Amino acid sequence: MNKILVPVDESSNSMMALKHAVNAYGGDPEAHFHICNVQPTLHTHIRKFLNKKTIAEWQEERAKMAAQSATDFLEKAGVNFSFSYATGDKGEALRDEAQRLDCSRIVIGTAKKNTLSRLFENSTTAKLLEISDIPVEVITGKSLSTLERWGIPAVGASAATALMAAVID
Protein backbone atom coordinates (compact mmCIF):
# COMPACT_ATOMS: atom_id res chain seq x y z
CA MET A 1 0.00 0.00 0.00
CA ASN A 2 1.21 3.50 -0.85
CA LYS A 3 0.81 5.48 2.40
CA ILE A 4 1.31 9.23 2.18
CA LEU A 5 1.52 11.41 5.29
CA VAL A 6 0.44 15.01 4.78
CA PRO A 7 0.82 17.41 7.73
CA VAL A 8 -2.20 19.71 7.93
CA ASP A 9 -3.09 22.89 9.73
CA GLU A 10 -5.23 25.84 8.77
CA SER A 11 -2.65 27.31 6.39
CA SER A 12 -3.01 27.61 2.64
CA ASN A 13 0.37 25.90 2.23
CA SER A 14 -0.84 22.68 3.87
CA MET A 15 -3.93 22.61 1.64
CA MET A 16 -1.75 23.20 -1.40
CA ALA A 17 0.42 20.20 -0.40
CA LEU A 18 -2.67 18.06 0.16
CA LYS A 19 -4.13 18.99 -3.24
CA HIS A 20 -0.77 18.23 -4.87
CA ALA A 21 -0.60 14.83 -3.14
CA VAL A 22 -4.12 13.90 -4.23
CA ASN A 23 -3.44 15.01 -7.81
CA ALA A 24 -0.13 13.13 -7.93
CA TYR A 25 -1.04 9.93 -6.07
CA GLY A 26 -4.85 9.86 -5.84
CA GLY A 27 -5.23 7.84 -9.05
CA ASP A 28 -3.50 4.88 -7.41
CA PRO A 29 -6.16 2.62 -5.83
CA GLU A 30 -3.51 1.49 -3.33
CA ALA A 31 -2.89 5.07 -2.13
CA HIS A 32 -3.90 5.93 1.40
CA PHE A 33 -3.59 9.52 2.60
CA HIS A 34 -2.92 10.07 6.25
CA ILE A 35 -3.41 13.64 7.46
CA CYS A 36 -1.78 14.62 10.72
CA ASN A 37 -1.97 17.76 12.82
CA VAL A 38 0.66 18.48 15.46
CA GLN A 39 -0.38 20.25 18.63
CA PRO A 40 2.16 21.99 20.87
CA THR A 41 3.02 20.58 24.26
CA LEU A 42 1.60 22.75 27.01
CA HIS A 43 4.04 24.50 29.32
CA THR A 44 4.76 22.76 32.63
CA HIS A 45 3.13 25.56 34.65
CA ILE A 46 -0.13 25.15 32.74
CA ARG A 47 -0.07 21.33 32.92
CA LYS A 48 0.07 21.56 36.73
CA PHE A 49 -3.50 22.87 36.85
CA LEU A 50 -5.09 20.53 34.29
CA ASN A 51 -5.45 16.78 34.23
CA LYS A 52 -4.12 14.72 31.32
CA LYS A 53 -7.59 13.85 30.04
CA THR A 54 -8.61 17.52 29.81
CA ILE A 55 -5.41 18.40 27.97
CA ALA A 56 -5.83 15.48 25.55
CA GLU A 57 -9.45 16.41 24.82
CA TRP A 58 -8.51 20.05 24.22
CA GLN A 59 -5.65 19.11 21.89
CA GLU A 60 -7.82 16.63 19.98
CA GLU A 61 -10.55 19.26 19.51
CA ARG A 62 -8.03 21.82 18.23
CA ALA A 63 -6.46 19.25 15.89
CA LYS A 64 -9.83 18.27 14.41
CA MET A 65 -10.71 21.93 13.84
CA ALA A 66 -7.35 22.52 12.13
CA ALA A 67 -7.86 19.51 9.87
CA GLN A 68 -11.53 20.12 9.01
CA SER A 69 -10.98 21.69 5.58
CA ALA A 70 -8.48 18.94 4.69
CA THR A 71 -10.97 16.27 5.76
CA ASP A 72 -13.73 17.90 3.69
CA PHE A 73 -11.44 18.05 0.65
CA LEU A 74 -10.44 14.39 0.93
CA GLU A 75 -14.06 13.27 1.35
CA LYS A 76 -15.05 15.17 -1.80
CA ALA A 77 -12.05 13.72 -3.66
CA GLY A 78 -13.23 10.21 -2.75
CA VAL A 79 -9.81 8.90 -1.71
CA ASN A 80 -8.87 6.64 1.19
CA PHE A 81 -7.69 8.64 4.16
CA SER A 82 -7.31 8.67 7.91
CA PHE A 83 -6.56 11.35 10.49
CA SER A 84 -4.45 11.55 13.61
CA TYR A 85 -2.85 14.18 15.74
CA ALA A 86 0.40 14.24 17.63
CA THR A 87 1.96 16.52 20.22
CA GLY A 88 5.42 17.94 20.68
CA ASP A 89 8.07 19.21 18.29
CA LYS A 90 6.46 19.29 14.84
CA GLY A 91 9.35 17.81 12.90
CA GLU A 92 9.96 14.96 15.32
CA ALA A 93 6.25 14.25 15.79
CA LEU A 94 5.66 14.05 12.03
CA ARG A 95 8.67 11.78 11.52
CA ASP A 96 7.53 9.51 14.36
CA GLU A 97 3.97 9.37 13.01
CA ALA A 98 5.19 8.54 9.49
CA GLN A 99 7.35 5.74 10.91
CA ARG A 100 4.53 4.42 13.10
CA LEU A 101 2.19 4.29 10.10
CA ASP A 102 4.87 2.85 7.80
CA CYS A 103 4.40 5.69 5.29
CA SER A 104 6.25 5.63 1.98
CA ARG A 105 6.54 9.42 1.78
CA ILE A 106 5.73 12.71 3.50
CA VAL A 107 4.30 15.58 1.45
CA ILE A 108 4.62 18.92 3.23
CA GLY A 109 3.70 22.44 2.18
CA THR A 110 5.91 25.39 3.03
CA ALA A 111 6.20 29.08 2.32
CA LYS A 112 9.04 30.39 0.20
CA LYS A 113 11.49 32.06 2.54
CA ASN A 114 15.02 33.29 2.28
CA THR A 115 17.91 31.66 4.08
CA LEU A 116 18.07 34.27 6.85
CA SER A 117 14.38 33.84 7.66
CA ARG A 118 14.80 30.08 7.92
CA LEU A 119 17.94 30.54 10.04
CA PHE A 120 16.11 32.51 12.74
CA GLU A 121 12.88 30.55 12.94
CA ASN A 122 12.04 26.99 13.85
CA SER A 123 11.29 25.54 10.41
CA THR A 124 9.34 22.29 10.52
CA THR A 125 10.30 21.54 6.93
CA ALA A 126 14.02 22.01 7.59
CA LYS A 127 13.84 19.83 10.71
CA LEU A 128 11.93 17.11 8.87
CA LEU A 129 14.40 17.11 5.98
CA GLU A 130 17.24 16.82 8.50
CA ILE A 131 15.91 13.94 10.62
CA SER A 132 13.62 11.85 8.39
CA ASP A 133 14.69 8.64 6.67
CA ILE A 134 11.35 8.66 4.84
CA PRO A 135 11.37 10.66 1.58
CA VAL A 136 10.00 14.19 2.09
CA GLU A 137 8.37 15.98 -0.83
CA VAL A 138 8.30 19.75 -0.29
CA ILE A 139 5.62 21.80 -2.05
CA THR A 140 6.37 25.52 -2.00
CA GLY A 141 3.73 28.18 -1.60
CA LYS A 142 3.49 31.77 -2.66
CA SER A 143 6.44 34.00 -3.44
CA LEU A 144 8.16 36.03 -0.77
CA SER A 145 6.72 39.39 0.14
CA THR A 146 8.84 42.45 -0.63
CA LEU A 147 9.63 42.85 3.07
CA GLU A 148 10.90 39.27 3.34
CA ARG A 149 12.79 39.48 0.03
CA TRP A 150 14.60 42.75 0.73
CA GLY A 151 13.87 43.90 4.29
CA ILE A 152 15.09 40.92 6.27
CA PRO A 153 18.38 40.51 4.34
CA ALA A 154 18.98 44.26 4.63
CA VAL A 155 18.41 44.18 8.38
CA GLY A 156 20.67 41.11 8.66
CA ALA A 157 23.42 42.75 6.62
CA SER A 158 23.14 45.94 8.71
CA ALA A 159 23.36 43.95 11.94
CA ALA A 160 26.39 42.02 10.67
CA THR A 161 28.10 45.28 9.61
CA ALA A 162 27.40 46.87 13.00
CA LEU A 163 28.73 43.77 14.77
CA MET A 164 31.91 43.76 12.70
CA ALA A 165 32.38 47.48 13.34
CA ALA A 166 31.98 46.93 17.08
CA VAL A 167 34.49 44.07 17.07
CA ILE A 168 37.08 46.09 15.10
CA ASP A 169 36.90 49.04 17.49
Coordinates of C-alpha atoms in Angstrom, one line a residue:
M1 CA 0.0 0.0 0.0
N2 CA 1.2 3.5 -0.8
K3 CA 0.8 5.5 2.4
I4 CA 1.3 9.2 2.2
L5 CA 1.5 11.4 5.3
V6 CA 0.4 15.0 4.8
P7 CA 0.8 17.4 7.7
V8 CA -2.2 19.7 7.9
D9 CA -3.1 22.9 9.7
E10 CA -5.2 25.8 8.8
S11 CA -2.7 27.3 6.4
S12 CA -3.0 27.6 2.6
N13 CA 0.4 25.9 2.2
S14 CA -0.8 22.7 3.9
M15 CA -3.9 22.6 1.6
M16 CA -1.7 23.2 -1.4
A17 CA 0.4 20.2 -0.4
L18 CA -2.7 18.1 0.2
K19 CA -4.1 19.0 -3.2
H20 CA -0.8 18.2 -4.9
A21 CA -0.6 14.8 -3.1
V22 CA -4.1 13.9 -4.2
N23 CA -3.4 15.0 -7.8
A24 CA -0.1 13.1 -7.9
Y25 CA -1.0 9.9 -6.1
G26 CA -4.8 9.9 -5.8
G27 CA -5.2 7.8 -9.0
D28 CA -3.5 4.9 -7.4
P29 CA -6.2 2.6 -5.8
E30 CA -3.5 1.5 -3.3
A31 CA -2.9 5.1 -2.1
H32 CA -3.9 5.9 1.4
F33 CA -3.6 9.5 2.6
H34 CA -2.9 10.1 6.3
I35 CA -3.4 13.6 7.5
C36 CA -1.8 14.6 10.7
N37 CA -2.0 17.8 12.8
V38 CA 0.7 18.5 15.5
Q39 CA -0.4 20.3 18.6
P40 CA 2.2 22.0 20.9
T41 CA 3.0 20.6 24.3
L42 CA 1.6 22.7 27.0
H43 CA 4.0 24.5 29.3
T44 CA 4.8 22.8 32.6
H45 CA 3.1 25.6 34.6
I46 CA -0.1 25.2 32.7
R47 CA -0.1 21.3 32.9
K48 CA 0.1 21.6 36.7
F49 CA -3.5 22.9 36.9
L50 CA -5.1 20.5 34.3
N51 CA -5.4 16.8 34.2
K52 CA -4.1 14.7 31.3
K53 CA -7.6 13.8 30.0
T54 CA -8.6 17.5 29.8
I55 CA -5.4 18.4 28.0
A56 CA -5.8 15.5 25.5
E57 CA -9.5 16.4 24.8
W58 CA -8.5 20.1 24.2
Q59 CA -5.6 19.1 21.9
E60 CA -7.8 16.6 20.0
E61 CA -10.6 19.3 19.5
R62 CA -8.0 21.8 18.2
A63 CA -6.5 19.2 15.9
K64 CA -9.8 18.3 14.4
M65 CA -10.7 21.9 13.8
A66 CA -7.3 22.5 12.1
A67 CA -7.9 19.5 9.9
Q68 CA -11.5 20.1 9.0
S69 CA -11.0 21.7 5.6
A70 CA -8.5 18.9 4.7
T71 CA -11.0 16.3 5.8
D72 CA -13.7 17.9 3.7
F73 CA -11.4 18.1 0.7
L74 CA -10.4 14.4 0.9
E75 CA -14.1 13.3 1.4
K76 CA -15.1 15.2 -1.8
A77 CA -12.0 13.7 -3.7
G78 CA -13.2 10.2 -2.8
V79 CA -9.8 8.9 -1.7
N80 CA -8.9 6.6 1.2
F81 CA -7.7 8.6 4.2
S82 CA -7.3 8.7 7.9
F83 CA -6.6 11.4 10.5
S84 CA -4.4 11.5 13.6
Y85 CA -2.8 14.2 15.7
A86 CA 0.4 14.2 17.6
T87 CA 2.0 16.5 20.2
G88 CA 5.4 17.9 20.7
D89 CA 8.1 19.2 18.3
K90 CA 6.5 19.3 14.8
G91 CA 9.4 17.8 12.9
E92 CA 10.0 15.0 15.3
A93 CA 6.2 14.3 15.8
L94 CA 5.7 14.1 12.0
R95 CA 8.7 11.8 11.5
D96 CA 7.5 9.5 14.4
E97 CA 4.0 9.4 13.0
A98 CA 5.2 8.5 9.5
Q99 CA 7.3 5.7 10.9
R100 CA 4.5 4.4 13.1
L101 CA 2.2 4.3 10.1
D102 CA 4.9 2.9 7.8
C103 CA 4.4 5.7 5.3
S104 CA 6.3 5.6 2.0
R105 CA 6.5 9.4 1.8
I106 CA 5.7 12.7 3.5
V107 CA 4.3 15.6 1.5
I108 CA 4.6 18.9 3.2
G109 CA 3.7 22.4 2.2
T110 CA 5.9 25.4 3.0
A111 CA 6.2 29.1 2.3
K112 CA 9.0 30.4 0.2
K113 CA 11.5 32.1 2.5
N114 CA 15.0 33.3 2.3
T115 CA 17.9 31.7 4.1
L116 CA 18.1 34.3 6.9
S117 CA 14.4 33.8 7.7
R118 CA 14.8 30.1 7.9
L119 CA 17.9 30.5 10.0
F120 CA 16.1 32.5 12.7
E121 CA 12.9 30.5 12.9
N122 CA 12.0 27.0 13.9
S123 CA 11.3 25.5 10.4
T124 CA 9.3 22.3 10.5
T125 CA 10.3 21.5 6.9
A126 CA 14.0 22.0 7.6
K127 CA 13.8 19.8 10.7
L128 CA 11.9 17.1 8.9
L129 CA 14.4 17.1 6.0
E130 CA 17.2 16.8 8.5
I131 CA 15.9 13.9 10.6
S132 CA 13.6 11.9 8.4
D133 CA 14.7 8.6 6.7
I134 CA 11.4 8.7 4.8
P135 CA 11.4 10.7 1.6
V136 CA 10.0 14.2 2.1
E137 CA 8.4 16.0 -0.8
V138 CA 8.3 19.8 -0.3
I139 CA 5.6 21.8 -2.0
T140 CA 6.4 25.5 -2.0
G141 CA 3.7 28.2 -1.6
K142 CA 3.5 31.8 -2.7
S143 CA 6.4 34.0 -3.4
L144 CA 8.2 36.0 -0.8
S145 CA 6.7 39.4 0.1
T146 CA 8.8 42.4 -0.6
L147 CA 9.6 42.8 3.1
E148 CA 10.9 39.3 3.3
R149 CA 12.8 39.5 0.0
W150 CA 14.6 42.8 0.7
G151 CA 13.9 43.9 4.3
I152 CA 15.1 40.9 6.3
P153 CA 18.4 40.5 4.3
A154 CA 19.0 44.3 4.6
V155 CA 18.4 44.2 8.4
G156 CA 20.7 41.1 8.7
A157 CA 23.4 42.8 6.6
S158 CA 23.1 45.9 8.7
A159 CA 23.4 43.9 11.9
A160 CA 26.4 42.0 10.7
T161 CA 28.1 45.3 9.6
A162 CA 27.4 46.9 13.0
L163 CA 28.7 43.8 14.8
M164 CA 31.9 43.8 12.7
A165 CA 32.4 47.5 13.3
A166 CA 32.0 46.9 17.1
V167 CA 34.5 44.1 17.1
I168 CA 37.1 46.1 15.1
D169 CA 36.9 49.0 17.5

